[in-house]
mmCIF file with all atom_site columns, C-alpha atoms in Angstrom:
data_model
loop_
_atom_site.group_PDB
_atom_site.id
_atom_site.type_symbol
_atom_site.label_atom_id
_atom_site.label_alt_id
_atom_site.label_comp_id
_atom_site.label_asym_id
_atom_site.label_entity_id
_atom_site.label_seq_id
_atom_site.pdbx_PDB_ins_code
_atom_site.Cartn_x
_atom_site.Cartn_y
_atom_site.Cartn_z
_atom_site.occupancy
_atom_site.B_iso_or_equiv
_atom_site.pdbx_formal_charge
_atom_site.auth_seq_id
_atom_site.auth_comp_id
_atom_site.auth_asym_id
_atom_site.auth_atom_id
_atom_site.pdbx_PDB_model_num
ATOM 1   C CA . MET A 1 1   ? 0.066   0.057   -0.183  1.00 75.00 ? 1   MET A CA 1
ATOM 2   C CA . ASP A 1 2   ? 3.343   2.439   0.654   1.00 82.00 ? 2   ASP A CA 1
ATOM 3   C CA . THR A 1 3   ? 4.065   1.839   -2.702  1.00 79.00 ? 3   THR A CA 1
ATOM 4   C CA . LEU A 1 4   ? 0.728   2.537   -4.258  1.00 79.00 ? 4   LEU A CA 1
ATOM 5   C CA . HIS A 1 5   ? 0.470   5.879   -1.728  1.00 81.00 ? 5   HIS A CA 1
ATOM 6   C CA . ASP A 1 6   ? 3.870   7.119   -3.355  1.00 83.00 ? 6   ASP A CA 1
ATOM 7   C CA . ASP A 1 7   ? 3.178   6.409   -6.851  1.00 81.00 ? 7   ASP A CA 1
ATOM 8   C CA . LEU A 1 8   ? -0.230  8.618   -6.400  1.00 82.00 ? 8   LEU A CA 1
ATOM 9   C CA . ARG A 1 9   ? 1.278   11.101  -4.913  1.00 82.00 ? 9   ARG A CA 1
ATOM 10  C CA . ARG A 1 10  ? 3.731   11.498  -7.971  1.00 82.00 ? 10  ARG A CA 1
ATOM 11  C CA . LEU A 1 11  ? 1.012   11.089  -9.986  1.00 81.00 ? 11  LEU A CA 1
ATOM 12  C CA . ILE A 1 12  ? -1.672  13.680  -8.816  1.00 81.00 ? 12  ILE A CA 1
ATOM 13  C CA . PRO A 1 13  ? -0.438  17.222  -7.638  1.00 79.00 ? 13  PRO A CA 1
ATOM 14  C CA . ALA A 1 14  ? -1.147  17.665  -4.207  1.00 79.00 ? 14  ALA A CA 1
ATOM 15  C CA . HIS A 1 15  ? -3.943  20.757  -4.744  1.00 83.00 ? 15  HIS A CA 1
ATOM 16  C CA . ASP A 1 16  ? -5.827  18.092  -6.836  1.00 82.00 ? 16  ASP A CA 1
ATOM 17  C CA . GLN A 1 17  ? -9.458  17.006  -4.708  1.00 81.00 ? 17  GLN A CA 1
ATOM 18  C CA . ARG A 1 18  ? -9.891  13.718  -6.358  1.00 78.00 ? 18  ARG A CA 1
ATOM 19  C CA . LYS A 1 19  ? -9.796  10.962  -3.707  1.00 77.00 ? 19  LYS A CA 1
ATOM 20  C CA . LEU A 1 20  ? -9.468  7.613   -4.587  1.00 74.00 ? 20  LEU A CA 1
ATOM 21  C CA . ILE A 1 21  ? -11.424 4.966   -2.474  1.00 78.00 ? 21  ILE A CA 1
ATOM 22  C CA . VAL A 1 22  ? -10.050 0.878   -2.401  1.00 76.00 ? 22  VAL A CA 1
ATOM 23  C CA . ARG A 1 23  ? -13.071 -1.094  -1.589  1.00 76.00 ? 23  ARG A CA 1
ATOM 24  C CA . TRP A 1 24  ? -13.622 -4.601  -0.799  1.00 75.00 ? 24  TRP A CA 1
ATOM 25  C CA . SER A 1 25  ? -15.910 -6.731  -2.893  1.00 70.00 ? 25  SER A CA 1
ATOM 26  C CA . PRO A 1 26  ? -17.360 -9.947  -1.478  1.00 68.00 ? 26  PRO A CA 1
ATOM 27  C CA . GLY A 1 27  ? -16.816 -12.429 -4.145  1.00 66.00 ? 27  GLY A CA 1
ATOM 28  C CA . HIS A 1 28  ? -16.368 -10.511 -6.838  1.00 63.00 ? 28  HIS A CA 1
ATOM 29  C CA . GLN A 1 29  ? -19.726 -11.199 -9.101  1.00 68.00 ? 29  GLN A CA 1
ATOM 30  C CA . GLY A 1 30  ? -20.864 -9.145  -10.778 1.00 73.00 ? 30  GLY A CA 1
ATOM 31  C CA . ILE A 1 31  ? -18.013 -6.936  -11.286 1.00 77.00 ? 31  ILE A CA 1
ATOM 32  C CA . PRO A 1 32  ? -17.322 -6.160  -14.782 1.00 77.00 ? 32  PRO A CA 1
ATOM 33  C CA . GLY A 1 33  ? -13.332 -7.258  -16.338 1.00 80.00 ? 33  GLY A CA 1
ATOM 34  C CA . HIS A 1 34  ? -13.059 -8.945  -12.639 1.00 79.00 ? 34  HIS A CA 1
ATOM 35  C CA . GLU A 1 35  ? -11.699 -12.484 -13.780 1.00 79.00 ? 35  GLU A CA 1
ATOM 36  C CA . ALA A 1 36  ? -9.262  -10.990 -16.152 1.00 81.00 ? 36  ALA A CA 1
ATOM 37  C CA . ALA A 1 37  ? -7.969  -8.252  -13.690 1.00 78.00 ? 37  ALA A CA 1
ATOM 38  C CA . ASP A 1 38  ? -7.864  -11.126 -10.727 1.00 78.00 ? 38  ASP A CA 1
ATOM 39  C CA . GLU A 1 39  ? -5.734  -13.142 -13.855 1.00 79.00 ? 39  GLU A CA 1
ATOM 40  C CA . GLN A 1 40  ? -3.610  -10.654 -14.026 1.00 74.00 ? 40  GLN A CA 1
ATOM 41  C CA . ALA A 1 41  ? -3.086  -9.614  -10.675 1.00 74.00 ? 41  ALA A CA 1
ATOM 42  C CA . LYS A 1 42  ? -1.958  -13.388 -9.620  1.00 75.00 ? 42  LYS A CA 1
ATOM 43  C CA . LEU A 1 43  ? -0.046  -13.630 -12.554 1.00 73.00 ? 43  LEU A CA 1
ATOM 44  C CA . ALA A 1 44  ? 1.834   -10.096 -10.978 1.00 66.00 ? 44  ALA A CA 1
ATOM 45  C CA . ALA A 1 45  ? 2.286   -11.610 -7.607  1.00 66.00 ? 45  ALA A CA 1
ATOM 46  C CA . GLY A 1 46  ? 4.127   -15.013 -9.184  1.00 64.00 ? 46  GLY A CA 1
ATOM 47  C CA . GLY A 1 47  ? 6.760   -12.581 -11.305 1.00 58.00 ? 47  GLY A CA 1
ATOM 48  C CA . ASP A 1 48  ? 5.072   -13.526 -14.421 1.00 59.00 ? 48  ASP A CA 1
ATOM 49  C CA . ASN A 1 49  ? 4.447   -10.592 -16.382 1.00 54.00 ? 49  ASN A CA 1
ATOM 50  C CA . LEU A 1 50  ? 4.685   -10.355 -19.912 1.00 58.00 ? 50  LEU A CA 1
ATOM 51  C CA . GLU A 1 51  ? 3.593   -7.014  -20.170 1.00 65.00 ? 51  GLU A CA 1
ATOM 52  C CA . ALA A 1 52  ? 6.344   -5.786  -17.204 1.00 65.00 ? 52  ALA A CA 1
ATOM 53  C CA . ARG A 1 53  ? 7.153   -2.868  -19.522 1.00 67.00 ? 53  ARG A CA 1
ATOM 54  C CA . LEU A 1 54  ? 3.495   -1.608  -18.788 1.00 69.00 ? 54  LEU A CA 1
ATOM 55  C CA . LEU A 1 55  ? 4.407   -1.751  -14.668 1.00 69.00 ? 55  LEU A CA 1
ATOM 56  C CA . PRO A 1 56  ? 5.091   1.296   -12.612 1.00 71.00 ? 56  PRO A CA 1
ATOM 57  C CA . ARG A 1 57  ? 8.897   2.220   -11.886 1.00 71.00 ? 57  ARG A CA 1
ATOM 58  C CA . SER A 1 58  ? 7.810   1.381   -8.785  1.00 72.00 ? 58  SER A CA 1
ATOM 59  C CA . LEU A 1 59  ? 7.408   -1.865  -9.451  1.00 71.00 ? 59  LEU A CA 1
ATOM 60  C CA . LYS A 1 60  ? 10.631  -2.274  -11.370 1.00 72.00 ? 60  LYS A CA 1
ATOM 61  C CA . LYS A 1 61  ? 14.523  -2.594  -10.360 1.00 71.00 ? 61  LYS A CA 1
ATOM 62  C CA . ILE A 1 62  ? 16.688  -0.638  -12.051 1.00 71.00 ? 62  ILE A CA 1
ATOM 63  C CA . ASN A 1 63  ? 17.251  -3.658  -15.024 1.00 73.00 ? 63  ASN A CA 1
ATOM 64  C CA . GLY A 1 64  ? 13.889  -3.238  -15.672 1.00 64.00 ? 64  GLY A CA 1
ATOM 65  C CA . THR A 1 65  ? 12.917  -6.163  -14.715 1.00 70.00 ? 65  THR A CA 1
ATOM 66  C CA . VAL A 1 66  ? 10.074  -6.945  -12.184 1.00 64.00 ? 66  VAL A CA 1
ATOM 67  C CA . ILE A 1 67  ? 9.951   -6.983  -8.229  1.00 68.00 ? 67  ILE A CA 1
ATOM 68  C CA . THR A 1 68  ? 8.598   -10.024 -7.226  1.00 67.00 ? 68  THR A CA 1
ATOM 69  C CA . LEU A 1 69  ? 5.722   -8.864  -4.472  1.00 65.00 ? 69  LEU A CA 1
ATOM 70  C CA . PRO A 1 70  ? 5.428   -10.043 -0.755  1.00 67.00 ? 70  PRO A CA 1
ATOM 71  C CA . THR A 1 71  ? 3.957   -13.596 -0.376  1.00 72.00 ? 71  THR A CA 1
ATOM 72  C CA . SER A 1 72  ? 0.154   -13.428 1.150   1.00 78.00 ? 72  SER A CA 1
ATOM 73  C CA . LYS A 1 73  ? -0.042  -14.344 4.642   1.00 82.00 ? 73  LYS A CA 1
ATOM 74  C CA . SER A 1 74  ? -3.744  -15.805 3.803   1.00 84.00 ? 74  SER A CA 1
ATOM 75  C CA . ALA A 1 75  ? -2.506  -17.754 1.336   1.00 81.00 ? 75  ALA A CA 1
ATOM 76  C CA . LEU A 1 76  ? 0.926   -19.496 3.023   1.00 84.00 ? 76  LEU A CA 1
ATOM 77  C CA . LYS A 1 77  ? -2.032  -20.243 6.076   1.00 89.00 ? 77  LYS A CA 1
ATOM 78  C CA . GLN A 1 78  ? -4.243  -21.904 3.311   1.00 88.00 ? 78  GLN A CA 1
ATOM 79  C CA . GLN A 1 79  ? -1.341  -23.477 2.236   1.00 88.00 ? 79  GLN A CA 1
ATOM 80  C CA . PHE A 1 80  ? 0.190   -24.488 5.187   1.00 92.00 ? 80  PHE A CA 1
ATOM 81  C CA . HIS A 1 81  ? -3.509  -26.182 6.591   1.00 91.00 ? 81  HIS A CA 1
ATOM 82  C CA . HIS A 1 82  ? -4.061  -28.052 2.808   1.00 91.00 ? 82  HIS A CA 1
ATOM 83  C CA . LYS A 1 83  ? -0.770  -29.559 3.221   1.00 93.00 ? 83  LYS A CA 1
ATOM 84  C CA . ILE A 1 84  ? -1.086  -30.832 6.567   1.00 92.00 ? 84  ILE A CA 1
ATOM 85  C CA . LYS A 1 85  ? -5.329  -31.873 5.541   1.00 88.00 ? 85  LYS A CA 1
ATOM 86  C CA . LYS A 1 86  ? -3.360  -33.854 2.322   1.00 90.00 ? 86  LYS A CA 1
ATOM 87  C CA . GLU A 1 87  ? -1.062  -35.863 5.147   1.00 92.00 ? 87  GLU A CA 1
ATOM 88  C CA . ALA A 1 88  ? -3.604  -36.415 7.759   1.00 86.00 ? 88  ALA A CA 1
ATOM 89  C CA . ILE A 1 89  ? -5.503  -38.036 4.757   1.00 86.00 ? 89  ILE A CA 1
ATOM 90  C CA . ALA A 1 90  ? -2.158  -40.043 3.361   1.00 89.00 ? 90  ALA A CA 1
ATOM 91  C CA . VAL A 1 91  ? -1.565  -41.215 7.092   1.00 89.00 ? 91  VAL A CA 1
ATOM 92  C CA . MET A 1 92  ? -5.057  -42.227 8.153   1.00 86.00 ? 92  MET A CA 1
ATOM 93  C CA . THR A 1 93  ? -5.557  -44.322 5.147   1.00 87.00 ? 93  THR A CA 1
ATOM 94  C CA . LYS A 1 94  ? -2.221  -46.699 5.920   1.00 91.00 ? 94  LYS A CA 1
ATOM 95  C CA . SER A 1 95  ? -3.957  -46.901 9.260   1.00 89.00 ? 95  SER A CA 1
ATOM 96  C CA . PRO A 1 96  ? -5.016  -50.655 9.827   1.00 90.00 ? 96  PRO A CA 1
ATOM 97  C CA . ARG A 1 97  ? -8.225  -49.567 11.087  1.00 88.00 ? 97  ARG A CA 1
ATOM 98  C CA . TYR A 1 98  ? -9.332  -47.506 8.238   1.00 87.00 ? 98  TYR A CA 1
ATOM 99  C CA . PRO A 1 99  ? -10.877 -50.095 5.956   1.00 87.00 ? 99  PRO A CA 1
ATOM 100 C CA . LEU A 1 100 ? -13.375 -50.425 8.757   1.00 86.00 ? 100 LEU A CA 1
ATOM 101 C CA . LEU A 1 101 ? -13.744 -46.852 9.656   1.00 81.00 ? 101 LEU A CA 1
ATOM 102 C CA . ARG A 1 102 ? -15.010 -46.957 6.021   1.00 81.00 ? 102 ARG A CA 1
ATOM 103 C CA . LYS A 1 103 ? -17.233 -49.474 6.399   1.00 83.00 ? 103 LYS A CA 1
ATOM 104 C CA . ILE A 1 104 ? -18.661 -46.899 9.588   1.00 78.00 ? 104 ILE A CA 1
ATOM 105 C CA . ASP A 1 105 ? -18.052 -43.412 8.228   1.00 74.00 ? 105 ASP A CA 1
ATOM 106 C CA . SER A 1 106 ? -17.742 -43.780 4.085   1.00 75.00 ? 106 SER A CA 1
ATOM 107 C CA . THR A 1 107 ? -16.768 -39.831 4.535   1.00 76.00 ? 107 THR A CA 1
ATOM 108 C CA . ALA A 1 108 ? -14.298 -40.783 6.432   1.00 71.00 ? 108 ALA A CA 1
ATOM 109 C CA . PRO A 1 109 ? -11.399 -39.158 7.465   1.00 69.00 ? 109 PRO A CA 1
ATOM 110 C CA . SER A 1 110 ? -13.554 -35.866 7.905   1.00 73.00 ? 110 SER A CA 1
ATOM 111 C CA . LYS A 1 111 ? -14.425 -33.100 10.113  1.00 73.00 ? 111 LYS A CA 1
ATOM 112 C CA . HIS A 1 112 ? -17.497 -34.945 11.123  1.00 73.00 ? 112 HIS A CA 1
ATOM 113 C CA . PHE A 1 113 ? -15.595 -38.031 12.193  1.00 67.00 ? 113 PHE A CA 1
ATOM 114 C CA . SER A 1 114 ? -13.371 -35.961 14.231  1.00 71.00 ? 114 SER A CA 1
ATOM 115 C CA . LEU A 1 115 ? -16.520 -34.148 15.879  1.00 77.00 ? 115 LEU A CA 1
ATOM 116 C CA . LEU A 1 116 ? -18.314 -37.695 16.684  1.00 74.00 ? 116 LEU A CA 1
ATOM 117 C CA . VAL A 1 117 ? -15.057 -39.273 18.443  1.00 75.00 ? 117 VAL A CA 1
ATOM 118 C CA . ALA A 1 118 ? -13.818 -36.023 19.822  1.00 75.00 ? 118 ALA A CA 1
ATOM 119 C CA . ASP A 1 119 ? -15.798 -37.151 23.364  1.00 75.00 ? 119 ASP A CA 1
#
């Protein structure tokens, strides 16, 4: 956000009364052009931007290469939870009790099963 503010200060004169409002929109449904913008944002965040020449100077190094944006804490957390869940499923399916468990609860391993046996 600091980089965005710095760029805006350079672009918009101090006496200009226009304001930029950034809003969060849940689900992004019904917003024209959102999907295309979302794809470009993902490419840019991953450092894979074919249109690097169009980026503002603040997002490029002196030699013109693109600065990789910091990783999202939320994305890292989601990735971590997904990995843990996959590992738990792998451990569960190797258990000698797994075939019997599947007869009782065909959705196992699941949160539902965890809640059933929590007590």
